[in-house]
Short mmCIF file of C-alpha atoms in Angstrom, two decimals:
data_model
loop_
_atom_site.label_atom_id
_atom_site.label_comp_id
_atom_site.label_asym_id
_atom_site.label_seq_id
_atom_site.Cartn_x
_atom_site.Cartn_y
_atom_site.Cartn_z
CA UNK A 1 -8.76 -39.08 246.27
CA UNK A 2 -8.38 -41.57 249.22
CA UNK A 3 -6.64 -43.65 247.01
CA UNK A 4 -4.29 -41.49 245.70
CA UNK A 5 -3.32 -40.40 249.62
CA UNK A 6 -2.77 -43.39 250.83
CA UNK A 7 -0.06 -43.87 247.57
CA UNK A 8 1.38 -41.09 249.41
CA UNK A 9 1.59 -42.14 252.37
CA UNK A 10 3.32 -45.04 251.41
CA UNK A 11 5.54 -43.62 249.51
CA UNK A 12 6.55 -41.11 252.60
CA UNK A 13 6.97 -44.13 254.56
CA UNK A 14 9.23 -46.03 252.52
CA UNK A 15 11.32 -42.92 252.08
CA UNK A 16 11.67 -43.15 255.64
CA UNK A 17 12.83 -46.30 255.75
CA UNK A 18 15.51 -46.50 253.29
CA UNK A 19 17.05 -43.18 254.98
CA UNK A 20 18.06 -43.47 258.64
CA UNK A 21 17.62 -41.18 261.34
CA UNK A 22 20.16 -38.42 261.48
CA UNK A 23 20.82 -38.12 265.12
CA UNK A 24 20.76 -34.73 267.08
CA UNK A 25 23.71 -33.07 268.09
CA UNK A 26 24.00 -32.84 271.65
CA UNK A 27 23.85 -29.93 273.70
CA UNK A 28 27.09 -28.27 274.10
CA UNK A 29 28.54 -27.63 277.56
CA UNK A 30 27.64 -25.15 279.75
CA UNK A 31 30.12 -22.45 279.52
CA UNK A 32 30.00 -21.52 283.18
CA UNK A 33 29.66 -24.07 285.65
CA UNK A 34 28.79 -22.00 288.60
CA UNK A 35 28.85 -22.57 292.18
CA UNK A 36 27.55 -22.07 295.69
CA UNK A 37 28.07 -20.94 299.43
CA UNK A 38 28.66 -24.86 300.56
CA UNK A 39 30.97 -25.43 297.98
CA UNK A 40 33.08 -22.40 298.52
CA UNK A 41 33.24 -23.29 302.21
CA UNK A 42 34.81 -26.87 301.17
CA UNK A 43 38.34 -24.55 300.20
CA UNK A 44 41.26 -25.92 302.02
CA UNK A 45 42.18 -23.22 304.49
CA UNK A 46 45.98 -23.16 302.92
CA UNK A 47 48.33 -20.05 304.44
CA UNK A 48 48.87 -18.46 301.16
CA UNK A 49 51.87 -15.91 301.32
CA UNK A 50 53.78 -14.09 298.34
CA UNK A 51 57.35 -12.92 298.20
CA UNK A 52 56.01 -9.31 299.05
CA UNK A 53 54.74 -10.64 302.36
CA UNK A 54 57.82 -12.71 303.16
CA UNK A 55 59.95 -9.52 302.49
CA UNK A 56 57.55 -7.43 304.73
CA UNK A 57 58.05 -10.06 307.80
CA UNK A 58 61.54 -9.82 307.69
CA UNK A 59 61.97 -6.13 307.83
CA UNK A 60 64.56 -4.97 310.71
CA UNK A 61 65.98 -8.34 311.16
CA UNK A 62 69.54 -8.64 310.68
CA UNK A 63 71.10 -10.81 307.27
CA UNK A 64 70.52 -14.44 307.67
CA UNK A 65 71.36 -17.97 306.57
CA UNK A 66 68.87 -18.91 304.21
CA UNK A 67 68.44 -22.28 302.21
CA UNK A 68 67.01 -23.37 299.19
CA UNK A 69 65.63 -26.70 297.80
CA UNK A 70 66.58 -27.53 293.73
CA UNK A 71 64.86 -29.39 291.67
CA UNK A 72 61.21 -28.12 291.54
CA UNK A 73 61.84 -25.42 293.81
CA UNK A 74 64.46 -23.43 292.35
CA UNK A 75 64.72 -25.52 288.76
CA UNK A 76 62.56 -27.15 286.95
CA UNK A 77 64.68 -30.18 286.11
CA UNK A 78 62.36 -32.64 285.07
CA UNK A 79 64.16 -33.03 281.47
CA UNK A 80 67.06 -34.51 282.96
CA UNK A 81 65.51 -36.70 285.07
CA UNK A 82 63.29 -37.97 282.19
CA UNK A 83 66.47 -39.26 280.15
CA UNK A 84 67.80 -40.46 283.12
CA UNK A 85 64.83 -43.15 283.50
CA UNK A 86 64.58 -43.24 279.70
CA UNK A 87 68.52 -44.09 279.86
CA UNK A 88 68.74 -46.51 282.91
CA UNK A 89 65.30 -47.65 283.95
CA UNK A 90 62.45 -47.30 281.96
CA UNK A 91 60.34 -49.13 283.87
CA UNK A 92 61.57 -47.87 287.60
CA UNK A 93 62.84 -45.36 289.36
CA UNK A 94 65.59 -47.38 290.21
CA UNK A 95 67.92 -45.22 287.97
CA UNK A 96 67.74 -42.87 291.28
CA UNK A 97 70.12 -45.16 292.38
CA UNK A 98 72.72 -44.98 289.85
CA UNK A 99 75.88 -43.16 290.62
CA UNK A 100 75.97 -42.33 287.00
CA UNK A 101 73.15 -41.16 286.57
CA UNK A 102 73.99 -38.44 288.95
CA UNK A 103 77.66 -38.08 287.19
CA UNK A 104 75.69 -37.09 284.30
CA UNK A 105 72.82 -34.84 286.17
CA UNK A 106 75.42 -33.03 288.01
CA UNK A 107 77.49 -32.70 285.72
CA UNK A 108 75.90 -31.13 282.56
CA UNK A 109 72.05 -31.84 282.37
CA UNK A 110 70.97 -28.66 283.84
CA UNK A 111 71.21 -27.00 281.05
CA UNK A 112 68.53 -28.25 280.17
CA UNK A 113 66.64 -27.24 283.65
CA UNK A 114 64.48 -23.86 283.83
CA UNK A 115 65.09 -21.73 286.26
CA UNK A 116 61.61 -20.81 288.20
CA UNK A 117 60.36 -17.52 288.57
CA UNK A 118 59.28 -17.41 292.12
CA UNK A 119 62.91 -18.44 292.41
CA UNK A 120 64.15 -15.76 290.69
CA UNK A 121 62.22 -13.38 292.95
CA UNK A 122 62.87 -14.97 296.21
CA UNK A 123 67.05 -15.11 295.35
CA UNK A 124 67.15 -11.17 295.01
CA UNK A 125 65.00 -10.70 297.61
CA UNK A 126 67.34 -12.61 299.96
CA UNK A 127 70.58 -11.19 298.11
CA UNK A 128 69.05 -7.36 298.92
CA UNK A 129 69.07 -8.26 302.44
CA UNK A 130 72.55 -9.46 302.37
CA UNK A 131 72.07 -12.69 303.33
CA UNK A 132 73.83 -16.28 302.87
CA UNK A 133 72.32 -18.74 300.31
CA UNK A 134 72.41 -22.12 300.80
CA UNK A 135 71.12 -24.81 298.04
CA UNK A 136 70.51 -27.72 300.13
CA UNK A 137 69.27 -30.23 297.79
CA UNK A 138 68.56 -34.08 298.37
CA UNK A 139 70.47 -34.78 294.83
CA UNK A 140 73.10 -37.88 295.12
CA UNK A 141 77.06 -36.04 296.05
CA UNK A 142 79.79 -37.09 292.84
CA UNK A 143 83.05 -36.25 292.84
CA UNK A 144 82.76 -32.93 290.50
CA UNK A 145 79.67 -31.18 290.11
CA UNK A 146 78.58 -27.90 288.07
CA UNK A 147 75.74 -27.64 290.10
CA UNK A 148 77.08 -24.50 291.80
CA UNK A 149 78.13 -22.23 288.78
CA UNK A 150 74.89 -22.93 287.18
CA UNK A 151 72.50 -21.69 289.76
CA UNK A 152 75.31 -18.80 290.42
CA UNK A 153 74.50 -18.05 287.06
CA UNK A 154 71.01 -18.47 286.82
CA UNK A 155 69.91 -16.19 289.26
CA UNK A 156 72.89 -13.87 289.22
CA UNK A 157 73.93 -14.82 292.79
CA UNK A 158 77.03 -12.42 294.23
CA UNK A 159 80.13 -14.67 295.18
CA UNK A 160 79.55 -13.07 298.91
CA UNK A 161 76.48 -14.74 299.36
CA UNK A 162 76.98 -18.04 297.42
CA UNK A 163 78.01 -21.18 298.63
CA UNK A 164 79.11 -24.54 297.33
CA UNK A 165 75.86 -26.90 296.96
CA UNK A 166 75.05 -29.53 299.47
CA UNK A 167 74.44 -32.89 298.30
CA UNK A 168 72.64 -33.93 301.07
CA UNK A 169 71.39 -37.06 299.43
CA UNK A 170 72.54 -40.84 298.92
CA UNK A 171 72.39 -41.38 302.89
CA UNK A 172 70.94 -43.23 305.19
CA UNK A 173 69.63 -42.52 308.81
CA UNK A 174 69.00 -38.60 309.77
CA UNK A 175 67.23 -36.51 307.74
CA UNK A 176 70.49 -35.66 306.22
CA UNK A 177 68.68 -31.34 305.05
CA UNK A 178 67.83 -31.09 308.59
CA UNK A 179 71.57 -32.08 310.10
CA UNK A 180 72.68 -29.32 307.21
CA UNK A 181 70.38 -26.48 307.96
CA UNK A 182 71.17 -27.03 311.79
CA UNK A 183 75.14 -26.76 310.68
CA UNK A 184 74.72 -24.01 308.34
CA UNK A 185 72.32 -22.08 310.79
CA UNK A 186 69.41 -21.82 308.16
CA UNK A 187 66.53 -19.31 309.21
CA UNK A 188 64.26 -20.02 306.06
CA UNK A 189 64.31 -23.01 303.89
CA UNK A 190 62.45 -23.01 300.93
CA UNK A 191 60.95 -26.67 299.54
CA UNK A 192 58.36 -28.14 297.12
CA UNK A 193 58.38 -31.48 299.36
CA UNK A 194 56.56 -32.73 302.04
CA UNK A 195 60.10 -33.98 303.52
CA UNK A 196 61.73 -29.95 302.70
CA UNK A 197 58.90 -28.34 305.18
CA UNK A 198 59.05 -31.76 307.98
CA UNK A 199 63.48 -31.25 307.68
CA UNK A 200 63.18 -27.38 308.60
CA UNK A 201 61.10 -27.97 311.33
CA UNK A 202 63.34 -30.36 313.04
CA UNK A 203 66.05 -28.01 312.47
CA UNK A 204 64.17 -25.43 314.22
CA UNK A 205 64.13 -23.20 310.51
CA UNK A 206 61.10 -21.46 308.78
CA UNK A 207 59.79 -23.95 306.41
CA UNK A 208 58.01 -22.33 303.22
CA UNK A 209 56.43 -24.16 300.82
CA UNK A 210 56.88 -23.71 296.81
CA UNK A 211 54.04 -25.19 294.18
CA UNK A 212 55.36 -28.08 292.31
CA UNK A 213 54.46 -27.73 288.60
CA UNK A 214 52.05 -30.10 287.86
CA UNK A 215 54.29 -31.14 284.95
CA UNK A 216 56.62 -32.15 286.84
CA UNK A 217 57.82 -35.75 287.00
CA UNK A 218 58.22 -36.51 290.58
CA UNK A 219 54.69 -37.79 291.42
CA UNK A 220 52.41 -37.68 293.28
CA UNK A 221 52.08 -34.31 293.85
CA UNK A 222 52.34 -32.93 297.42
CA UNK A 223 49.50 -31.33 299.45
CA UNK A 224 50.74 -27.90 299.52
CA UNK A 225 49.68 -26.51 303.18
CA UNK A 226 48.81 -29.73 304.90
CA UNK A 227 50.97 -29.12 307.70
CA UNK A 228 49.87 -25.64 308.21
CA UNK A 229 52.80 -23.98 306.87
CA UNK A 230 53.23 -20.76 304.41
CA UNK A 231 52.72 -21.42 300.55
CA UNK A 232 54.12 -18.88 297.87
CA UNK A 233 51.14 -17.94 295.57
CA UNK A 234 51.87 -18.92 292.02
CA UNK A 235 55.21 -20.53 292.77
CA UNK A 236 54.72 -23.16 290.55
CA UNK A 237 57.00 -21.86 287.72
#
């Protein structure tokens, strides 16, 4: 009998041998992660606002001058800036540079921008007040430009409270936005950059902040809220 269990023990062991170990799946991920009091109190104290709100704090004040940011505030344009470094500098942003570049991205290649929602929103907010929109964007000037019709279009802005677009790009010195919004008297000025909210200050406006979308190409992201100013609440498309 001992015999005959020690064949089988040998046997087992060879068996175990000639088949290798079949290793354990891991445990899955925990589904929720969970938190606690100190991490909650690490939130960024950012001065969320929505278009509600903005509305609300302008009630009883007479039609303004109002100005608008484009690309990733108003459109999402990041299509046409993508061929444009595909096109003319894959390997910098040097196409940025390139009057025709511009030609082209003034000229045509929003059609192939998005127009944002928050955008949308804000626009007939500011058009059922009666007051003036201004785009005041940082885009390189060309000599023609269909910049104008399409946002006109877009966002179904009344000729009485549209204006030409303001290349306010392509220049050195002066914050070239804040020399505009001082001109054009600009109350509010909507931006996604840091340079949108630091140009309305110097021009004495109300500088509101709009999300980015995180698709975007113009990287980094900003720091929504870093210099204490309002931030629309899901403004990012």
């Amino acid at each position: 009998m001992r015999k005959i269990t020690q064949a089988l023990s040998a046997v087992c062991l060879l068996l175990s041998l000639s088949h290798p170990a079949v290793a354990r799946p891991s445990s899955p991920p925990p589904l929720y992660i969970g938190t606690n009091a100190a991490s909650l109190a690490d939130q960024a104290p950012i001065h969320w606002v929505s278009v509600a709100q903005i509305e609300n704090s302008l009630m009883g004040r007479a039609p303004m001058s109002v100005g608008f940011d484009i690309d990733d505030t108003v459109l999402f344009s990041s299509p046409g800036f993508w061929r444009g470094k595909k096109s003319w500098s894959p390997d910098s942003d040097d196409y940025l540079k390139n009057p025709d570049f511009w030609q082209q991205m003034n000229n045509g290649w929003d059609e192939f921008s998005i127009p944002k929602e928050v955008a949308r929103a804000l626009i007939a907010m500011h058009v059922k007040r009666g007051d003036r929109i201004w785009f005041i964007t940082g885009r390189h000037p060309t000599k023609t430009e269909s910049v104008t019709k399409a946002l006109q279009d877009a966002f179904l802005i009344p000729a009485a409270a549209m204006n030409p677009v303001i290349f306010a790009g392509g220049k050195s010195g002066r914050n070239d936005k804040a020399q505009w919004m001082e001109q054009k008297q600009v109350k509010i000025y909507y931006g996604d950059a840091d340079s949108d909210i630091i140009a309305a200050r110097e021009a004495g406006a109300r500088g509101i902040r709009v999300l980015r979308a995180s698709n975007s190409t113009y990287k980094p992201l900003p720091q929504a809220g870093a210099f204490g100013e309002e931030v629309i609440v899901n403004s990012e498309y």
